[in-house]
XYZ file of C-alpha atoms in Angstrom:
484
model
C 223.179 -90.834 99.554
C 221.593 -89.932 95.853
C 217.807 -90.621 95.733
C 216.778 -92.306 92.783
C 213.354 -92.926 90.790
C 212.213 -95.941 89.276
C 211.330 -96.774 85.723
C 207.691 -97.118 86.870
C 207.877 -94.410 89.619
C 208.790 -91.629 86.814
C 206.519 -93.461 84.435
C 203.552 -92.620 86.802
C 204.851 -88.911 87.193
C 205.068 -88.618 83.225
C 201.526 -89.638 83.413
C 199.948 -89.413 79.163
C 203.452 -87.518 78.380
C 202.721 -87.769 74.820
C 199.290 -87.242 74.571
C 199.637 -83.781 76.247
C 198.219 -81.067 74.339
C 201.045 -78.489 72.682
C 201.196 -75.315 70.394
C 203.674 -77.702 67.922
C 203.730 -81.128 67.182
C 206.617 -82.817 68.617
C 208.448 -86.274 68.169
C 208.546 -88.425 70.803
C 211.715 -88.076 72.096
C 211.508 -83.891 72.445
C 207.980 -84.689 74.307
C 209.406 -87.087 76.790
C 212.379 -84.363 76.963
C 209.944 -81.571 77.515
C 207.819 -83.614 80.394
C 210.240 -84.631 82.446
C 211.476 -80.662 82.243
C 207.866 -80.084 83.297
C 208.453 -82.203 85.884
C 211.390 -80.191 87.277
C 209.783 -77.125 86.600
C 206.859 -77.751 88.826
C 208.583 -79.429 91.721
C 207.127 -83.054 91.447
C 210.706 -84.072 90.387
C 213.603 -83.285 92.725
C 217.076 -81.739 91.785
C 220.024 -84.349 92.162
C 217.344 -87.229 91.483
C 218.853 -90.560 89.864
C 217.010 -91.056 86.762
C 216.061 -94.673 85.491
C 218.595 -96.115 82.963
C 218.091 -96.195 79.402
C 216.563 -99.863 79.258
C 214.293 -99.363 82.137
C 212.297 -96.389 81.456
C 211.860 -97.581 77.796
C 210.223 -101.026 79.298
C 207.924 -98.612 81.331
C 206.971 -96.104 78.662
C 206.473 -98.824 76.364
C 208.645 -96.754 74.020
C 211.994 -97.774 72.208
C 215.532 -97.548 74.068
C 216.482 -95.251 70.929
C 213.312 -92.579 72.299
C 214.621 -92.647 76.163
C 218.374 -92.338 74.475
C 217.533 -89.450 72.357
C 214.906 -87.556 75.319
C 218.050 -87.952 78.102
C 221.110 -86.524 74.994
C 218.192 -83.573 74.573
C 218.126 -82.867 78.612
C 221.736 -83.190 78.982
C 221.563 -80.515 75.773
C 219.389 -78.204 77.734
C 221.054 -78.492 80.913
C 218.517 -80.504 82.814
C 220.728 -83.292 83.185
C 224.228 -84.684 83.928
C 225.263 -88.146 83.198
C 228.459 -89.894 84.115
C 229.409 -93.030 82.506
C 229.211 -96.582 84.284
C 227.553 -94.157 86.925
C 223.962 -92.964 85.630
C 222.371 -89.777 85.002
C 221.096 -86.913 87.920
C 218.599 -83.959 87.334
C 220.266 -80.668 87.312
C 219.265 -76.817 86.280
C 220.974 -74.965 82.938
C 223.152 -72.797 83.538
C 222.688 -69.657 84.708
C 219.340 -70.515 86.317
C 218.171 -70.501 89.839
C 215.174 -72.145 91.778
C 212.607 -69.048 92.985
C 210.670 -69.046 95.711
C 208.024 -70.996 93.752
C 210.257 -73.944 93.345
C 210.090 -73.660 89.578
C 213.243 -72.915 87.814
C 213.833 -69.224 86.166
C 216.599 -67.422 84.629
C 218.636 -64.554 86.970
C 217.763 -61.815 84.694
C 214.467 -62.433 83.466
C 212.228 -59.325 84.829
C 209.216 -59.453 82.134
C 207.659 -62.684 84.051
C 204.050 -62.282 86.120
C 205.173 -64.638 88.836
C 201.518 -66.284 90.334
C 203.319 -69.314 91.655
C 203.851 -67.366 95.215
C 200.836 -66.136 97.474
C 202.114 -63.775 99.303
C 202.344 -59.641 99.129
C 204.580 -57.239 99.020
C 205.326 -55.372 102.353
C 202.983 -52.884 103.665
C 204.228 -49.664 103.742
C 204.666 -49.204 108.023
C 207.444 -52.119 107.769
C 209.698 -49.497 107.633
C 208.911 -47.011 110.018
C 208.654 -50.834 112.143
C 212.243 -51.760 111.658
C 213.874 -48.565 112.686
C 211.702 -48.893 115.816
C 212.742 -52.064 116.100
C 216.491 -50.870 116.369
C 215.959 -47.983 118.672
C 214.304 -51.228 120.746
C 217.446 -53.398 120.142
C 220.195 -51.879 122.879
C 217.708 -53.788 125.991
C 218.938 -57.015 124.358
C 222.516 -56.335 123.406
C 223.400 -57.477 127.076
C 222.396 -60.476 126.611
C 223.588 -63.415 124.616
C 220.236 -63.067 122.214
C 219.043 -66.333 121.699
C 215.677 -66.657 123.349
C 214.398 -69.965 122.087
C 210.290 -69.672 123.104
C 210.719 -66.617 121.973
C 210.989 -62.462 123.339
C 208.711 -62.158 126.148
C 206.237 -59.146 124.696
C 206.121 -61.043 121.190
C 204.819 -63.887 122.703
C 202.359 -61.954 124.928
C 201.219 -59.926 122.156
C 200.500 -63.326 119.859
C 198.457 -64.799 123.052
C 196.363 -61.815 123.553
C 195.177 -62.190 119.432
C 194.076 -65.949 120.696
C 192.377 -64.032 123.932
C 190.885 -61.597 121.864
C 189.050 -64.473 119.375
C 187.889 -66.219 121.885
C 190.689 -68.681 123.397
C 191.675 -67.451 126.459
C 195.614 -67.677 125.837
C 199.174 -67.190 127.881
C 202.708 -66.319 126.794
C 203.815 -69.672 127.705
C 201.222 -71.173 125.772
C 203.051 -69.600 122.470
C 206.077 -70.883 120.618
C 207.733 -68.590 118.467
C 209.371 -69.819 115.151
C 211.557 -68.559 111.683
C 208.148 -68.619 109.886
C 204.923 -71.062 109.541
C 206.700 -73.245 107.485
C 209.367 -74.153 110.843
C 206.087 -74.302 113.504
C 205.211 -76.981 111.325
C 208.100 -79.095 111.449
C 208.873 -78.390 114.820
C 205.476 -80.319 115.183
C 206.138 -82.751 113.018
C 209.373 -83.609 114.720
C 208.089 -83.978 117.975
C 204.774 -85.451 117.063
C 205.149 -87.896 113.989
C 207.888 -91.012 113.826
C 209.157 -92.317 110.605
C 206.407 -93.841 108.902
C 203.542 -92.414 110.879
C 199.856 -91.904 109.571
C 199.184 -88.976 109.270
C 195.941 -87.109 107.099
C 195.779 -84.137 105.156
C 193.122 -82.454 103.013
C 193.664 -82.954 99.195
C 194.246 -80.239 97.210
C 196.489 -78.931 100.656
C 199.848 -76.944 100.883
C 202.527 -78.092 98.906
C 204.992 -77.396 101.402
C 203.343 -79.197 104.068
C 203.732 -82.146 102.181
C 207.080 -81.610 101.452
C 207.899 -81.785 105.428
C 205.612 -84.975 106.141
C 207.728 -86.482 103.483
C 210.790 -85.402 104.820
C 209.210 -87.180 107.987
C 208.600 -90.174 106.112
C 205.248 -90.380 107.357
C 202.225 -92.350 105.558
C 200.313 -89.923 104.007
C 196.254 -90.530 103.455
C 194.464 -87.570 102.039
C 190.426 -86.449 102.251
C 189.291 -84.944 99.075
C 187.724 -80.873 99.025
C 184.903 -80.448 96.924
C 185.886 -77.510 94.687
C 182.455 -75.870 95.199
C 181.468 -76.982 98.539
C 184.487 -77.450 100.536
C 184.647 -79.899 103.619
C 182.552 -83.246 103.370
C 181.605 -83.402 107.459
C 180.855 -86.986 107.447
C 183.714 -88.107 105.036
C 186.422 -86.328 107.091
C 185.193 -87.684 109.898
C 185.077 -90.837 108.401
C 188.897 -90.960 107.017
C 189.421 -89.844 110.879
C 187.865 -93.361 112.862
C 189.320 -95.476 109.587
C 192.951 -94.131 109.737
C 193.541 -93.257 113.092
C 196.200 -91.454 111.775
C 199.475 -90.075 114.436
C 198.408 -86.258 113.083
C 196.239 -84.785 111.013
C 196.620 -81.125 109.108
C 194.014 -79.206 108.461
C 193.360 -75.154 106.898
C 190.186 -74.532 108.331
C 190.424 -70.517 107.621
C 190.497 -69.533 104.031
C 191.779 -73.135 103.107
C 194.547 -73.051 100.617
C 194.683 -73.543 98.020
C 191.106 -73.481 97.728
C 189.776 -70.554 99.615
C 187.000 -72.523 101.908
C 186.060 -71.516 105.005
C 185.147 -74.621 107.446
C 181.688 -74.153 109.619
C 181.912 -74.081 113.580
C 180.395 -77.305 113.919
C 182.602 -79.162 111.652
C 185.191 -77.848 114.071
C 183.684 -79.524 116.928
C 183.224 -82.403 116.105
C 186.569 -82.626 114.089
C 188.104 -81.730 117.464
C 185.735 -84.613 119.591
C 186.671 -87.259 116.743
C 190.359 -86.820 116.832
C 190.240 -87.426 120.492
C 188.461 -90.771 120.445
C 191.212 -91.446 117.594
C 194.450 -90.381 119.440
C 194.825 -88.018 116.473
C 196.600 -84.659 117.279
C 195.340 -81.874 115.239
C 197.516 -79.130 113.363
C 195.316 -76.265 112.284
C 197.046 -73.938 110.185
C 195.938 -70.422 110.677
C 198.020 -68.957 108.311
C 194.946 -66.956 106.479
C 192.906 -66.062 109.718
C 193.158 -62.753 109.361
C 192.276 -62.171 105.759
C 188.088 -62.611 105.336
C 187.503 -60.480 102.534
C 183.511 -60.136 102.108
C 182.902 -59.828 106.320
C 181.733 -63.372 106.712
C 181.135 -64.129 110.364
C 184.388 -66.265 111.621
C 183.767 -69.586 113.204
C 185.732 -69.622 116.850
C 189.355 -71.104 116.413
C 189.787 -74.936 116.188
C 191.578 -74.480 119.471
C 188.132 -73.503 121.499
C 186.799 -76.764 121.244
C 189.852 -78.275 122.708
C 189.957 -80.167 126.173
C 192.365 -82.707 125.842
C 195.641 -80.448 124.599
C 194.745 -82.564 121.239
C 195.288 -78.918 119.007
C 198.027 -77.003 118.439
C 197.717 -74.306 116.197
C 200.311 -72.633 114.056
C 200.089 -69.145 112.409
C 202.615 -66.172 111.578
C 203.097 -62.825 110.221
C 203.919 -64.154 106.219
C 200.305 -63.684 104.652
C 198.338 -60.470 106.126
C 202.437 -58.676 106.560
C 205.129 -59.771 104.816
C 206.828 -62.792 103.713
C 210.477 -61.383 104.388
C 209.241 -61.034 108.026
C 209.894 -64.590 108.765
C 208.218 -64.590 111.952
C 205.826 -67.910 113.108
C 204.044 -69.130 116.168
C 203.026 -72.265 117.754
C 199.908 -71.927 120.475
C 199.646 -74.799 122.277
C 200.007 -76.292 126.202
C 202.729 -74.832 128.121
C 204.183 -78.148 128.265
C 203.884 -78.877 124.720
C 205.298 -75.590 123.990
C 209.108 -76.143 126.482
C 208.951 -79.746 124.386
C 209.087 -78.212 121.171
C 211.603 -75.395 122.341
C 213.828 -78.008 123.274
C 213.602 -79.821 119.370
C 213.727 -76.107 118.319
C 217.298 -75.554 120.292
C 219.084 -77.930 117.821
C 217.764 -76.850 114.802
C 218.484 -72.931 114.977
C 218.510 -71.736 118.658
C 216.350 -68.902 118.536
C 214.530 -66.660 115.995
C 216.245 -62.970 114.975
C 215.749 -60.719 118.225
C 215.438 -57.399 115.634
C 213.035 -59.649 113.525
C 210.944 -60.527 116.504
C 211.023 -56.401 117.584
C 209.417 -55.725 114.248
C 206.809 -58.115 114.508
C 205.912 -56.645 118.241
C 205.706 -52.788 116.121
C 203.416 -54.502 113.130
C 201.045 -56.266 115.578
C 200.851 -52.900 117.456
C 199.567 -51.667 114.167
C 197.344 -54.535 113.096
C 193.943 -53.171 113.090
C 195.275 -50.263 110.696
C 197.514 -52.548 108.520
C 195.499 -55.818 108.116
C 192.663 -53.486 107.319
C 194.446 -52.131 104.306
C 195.899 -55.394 103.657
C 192.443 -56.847 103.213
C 191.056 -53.778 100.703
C 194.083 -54.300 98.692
C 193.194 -58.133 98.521
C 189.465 -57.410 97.863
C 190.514 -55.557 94.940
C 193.066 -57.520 93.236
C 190.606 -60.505 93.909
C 187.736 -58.712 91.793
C 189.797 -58.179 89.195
C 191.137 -61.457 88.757
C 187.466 -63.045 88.914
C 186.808 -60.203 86.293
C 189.440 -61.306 84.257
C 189.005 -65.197 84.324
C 185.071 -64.663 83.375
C 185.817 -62.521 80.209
C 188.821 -64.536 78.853
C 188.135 -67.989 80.227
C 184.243 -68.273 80.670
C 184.505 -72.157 80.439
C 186.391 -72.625 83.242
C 184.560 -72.849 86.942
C 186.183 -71.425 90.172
C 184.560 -70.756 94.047
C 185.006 -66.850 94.684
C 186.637 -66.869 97.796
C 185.511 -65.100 100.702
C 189.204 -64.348 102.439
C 193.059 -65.521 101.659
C 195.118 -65.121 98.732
C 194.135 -67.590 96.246
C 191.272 -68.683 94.212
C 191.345 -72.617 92.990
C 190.012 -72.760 89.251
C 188.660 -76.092 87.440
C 190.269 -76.252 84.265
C 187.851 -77.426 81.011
C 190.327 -80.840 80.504
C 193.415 -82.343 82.386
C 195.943 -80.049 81.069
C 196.790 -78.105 84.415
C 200.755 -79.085 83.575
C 200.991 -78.495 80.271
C 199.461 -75.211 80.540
C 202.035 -74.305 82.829
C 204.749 -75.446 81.075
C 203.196 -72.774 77.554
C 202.498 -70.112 80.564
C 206.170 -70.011 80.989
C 207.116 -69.358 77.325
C 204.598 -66.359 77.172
C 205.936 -64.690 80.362
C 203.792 -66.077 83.466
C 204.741 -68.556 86.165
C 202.168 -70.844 87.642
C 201.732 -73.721 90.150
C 200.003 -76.385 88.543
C 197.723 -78.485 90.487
C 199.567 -81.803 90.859
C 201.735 -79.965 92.553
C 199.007 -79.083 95.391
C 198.199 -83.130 95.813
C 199.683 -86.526 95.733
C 200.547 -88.961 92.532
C 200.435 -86.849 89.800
C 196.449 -86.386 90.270
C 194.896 -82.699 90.537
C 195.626 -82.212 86.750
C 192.420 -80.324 86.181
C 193.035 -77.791 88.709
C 195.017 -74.298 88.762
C 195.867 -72.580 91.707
C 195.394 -68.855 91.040
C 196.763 -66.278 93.996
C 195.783 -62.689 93.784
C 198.105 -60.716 95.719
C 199.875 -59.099 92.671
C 198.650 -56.132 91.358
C 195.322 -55.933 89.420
C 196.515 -55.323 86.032
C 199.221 -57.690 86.080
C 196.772 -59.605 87.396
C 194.669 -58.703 84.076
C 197.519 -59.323 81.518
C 198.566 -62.947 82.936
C 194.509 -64.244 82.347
C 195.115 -62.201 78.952
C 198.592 -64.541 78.426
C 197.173 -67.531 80.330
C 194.252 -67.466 77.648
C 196.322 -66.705 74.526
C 198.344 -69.968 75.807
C 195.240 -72.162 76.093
C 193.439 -71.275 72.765
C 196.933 -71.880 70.761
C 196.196 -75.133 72.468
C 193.075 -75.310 71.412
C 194.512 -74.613 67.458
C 196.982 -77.099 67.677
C 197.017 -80.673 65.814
C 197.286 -82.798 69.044
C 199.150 -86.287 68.934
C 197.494 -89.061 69.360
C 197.830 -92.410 71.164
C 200.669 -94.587 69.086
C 200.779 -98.183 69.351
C 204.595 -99.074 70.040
C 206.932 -100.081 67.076
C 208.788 -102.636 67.127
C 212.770 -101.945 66.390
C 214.734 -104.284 65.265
């Protein structure tokens, strides 16, 4: 079946679509054109999506049929849309183009661009010399038919003795492993949250987790981060006893995208209110084992458990490699054999070689994370560097650990800055696309696991971008003509 979008629904995505700062001055058609490309670009509006007819997005713009006629001739121009008459019009890519791992929209050949939408490194050096000892490992398991759906026996041991050694004394059959974070999470979410469930989430939070509580179906309520500060105690707890929500997610390490770190005590009594709430907690550990500046590391979420309320997910995508699509759930032993049965029918098993490499690497991880983290330190400082000499105006928390720094923008133009980013070479992730309803607008998620002076050249772009803004006659509010 084809999802569609209202006339008002797209309306509130398009949000002041021609009030939007830009380099040019544009009519109103090629600005309605170019937002709703922005819109595809980052994410917020799906590929294969029904779009409104003529009539009704004109009645919600409070624009002229003729405007909405001209905007959806110039995306089926540019290859952003496909209409069939008597049937309507769907979202589409050009030609030529793929979806990256960002979700925005690129061409195949185009090599120059500084891609900051992902945060995640490249590989560390000993995944090599870890995959060929992976194969020598392989012949044990050719005997067998391979699929192993908790998960290799010594992978899982070697994930519960991490727990063990921070504090949560951990078994084997207390760990899940999954094809990544991203599939711990859903496994969850399939086994924990029905259609149209409550469930909260920190706001800004992981795009992608939203993406699979929508998929769900679930009601989403959100507690705001304080860019500076981080976790309001007494407001989370709050949106806790007033939702009662089915599940609630959480990035207590390193938060992403905005780099906060959440105390030991919040943890506690997060973990006490969510069990006078029937609230199961997901604590994404995905950024554990990056602190950057040695701050001392508040015990996991899942110490102050006593009522098999937590599960925690983690995996090897952040401090190893993103390739390495290797996840975990830690959680009861009876939890875990639920969620192996969900996991059966969606892919069996994870990769036995893929699961041997992880085993080498977490061998290796005092040596590799280590490195990982100097590397990060680095690229980090420069970045910070960077933003204070070529955007002083804007405000940002230095991070003590993760990937990504989360920067307050000096207006509402977090989109439209993306969108001019592109044309100069450098992807970003705006950041509505990091919260719910279009809001987050003054926000920029900012990852710093490229290297420093590409690092250095996309502030250098991303400010060249934002002071042609700056130049440029902006358009102003237009009171509707009448056409007759």
């Amino acid at each position: 079946m084809t999802t569609s979008v209202r006339g008002e629904q797209l309306a509130r995505l398009l949000g002041r679509w021609h009030s939007l700062p830009g380099r040019h001055r544009s009519p109103d058609y090629a600005a309605l054109a170019a937002a709703v490309r922005g819109l595809l670009a980052d994410g917020r509006l799906a590929l294969g999506v029904r779009l409104p007819a003529e009539r009704e997005l004109a009645e919600s713009l409070g624009v002229s049929r003729t405007t909405v006629s001209a905007a959806y001739r110039a995306l089926r121009e540019s290859g952003h849309l496909t209409s069939r008459r008597g049937a309507g019009s769907w979202t589409t890519l050009p030609h030529g183009h793929r979806v990256a791992t960002s979700g925005l929209w690129t061409p195949d050949d185009d090599l120059d661009m500084i891609d900051m939408g992902v945060a995640a490194s490249a590989a560390p050096v000993e995944l090599v010399p870890a995959a060929r000892a992976a194969a020598d490992d392989l012949p044990r398991y050719l005997g067998s038919a391979g699929y192993h759906p908790t998960g290799l026996p010594e992978l899982r041991a070697a994930v519960a003795d991490n727990y063990t050694r921070r504090g949560v004394p951990t078994s084997a059959e207390q760990v899940l492993v999954t094809s990544g974070t991203q599939q711990a999470l859903d496994l969850v979410l399939r086994l924990t949250v029905p259609a149209g469930a409550p469930v909260l989430v920190e706001t800004p939070t992981y795009p992608n987790a939203l993406a699979a509580l929508s998929a769900r179906r679930a009601r989403i309520s959100t507690h705001g981060m304080d860019t500076a500060t981080g976790w309001d105690g007494e407001m989370l707890l709050g949106a806790l006893r007033q939702t009662r929500p089915r599940l609630a997610y959480v990035i207590p390490e390193f938060h992403n995208p905005t780099g906060h770190l959440m105390p030991a005590g919040l943890r506690e009594r997060m973990v006490a209110t969510a069990h006078a709430c029937g609230t199961e907690l997901v604590a994404d550990e995905s950024f554990v084992d990056l602190p950057l500046d040695d701050p001392e590391m508040p015990p996991p979420v899942a110490l102050f458990d006593r009522h098999s309320r937590v599960m925690s997910i983690g995996g090897m995508s952040k401090p190893y490699w993103g390739g390495l699509r290797i996840g975990w759930v830690r959680a009861s032993a009876p939890l875990v054999q639920r969620l192996a049965a969900i996991r059966v029918g969606v892919d069996m098993a994870s990769p036995v070689l893929e699961q041997l490499v992880a085993v080498h690497l977490l061998d290796q991880a005092a040596s590799i994370v280590e490195a990982r983290r100097a590397q990060l330190r680095f690229r980090r400082d420069a970045l910070v560097t960077a933003l204070r000499e070529q955007l002083p105006e804007w405000r940002f928390f230095v991070p003590g650990g993760g990937v990504t720094l989360w920067a307050e923008l000096d207006g509402p133009i977090s989109s439209a800055l993306s969108r001019a980013a592109e044309d100069v070479g450098v992807r970003l992730a705006p950041g509505p696309r990091f919260g719910l309803d279009g809001t987050l607008e003054r926000f920029l998620r900012l990852p710093f696991t490229l290297p420093a002076d590409d690092l250095t050249e996309a502030v250098r772009r991303i400010a060249s971008v934002r002071h042609d803004l700056d130049r440029a006659a902006r358009p102003t509010w237009r009171t509707p003509a009448v056409i007759a």
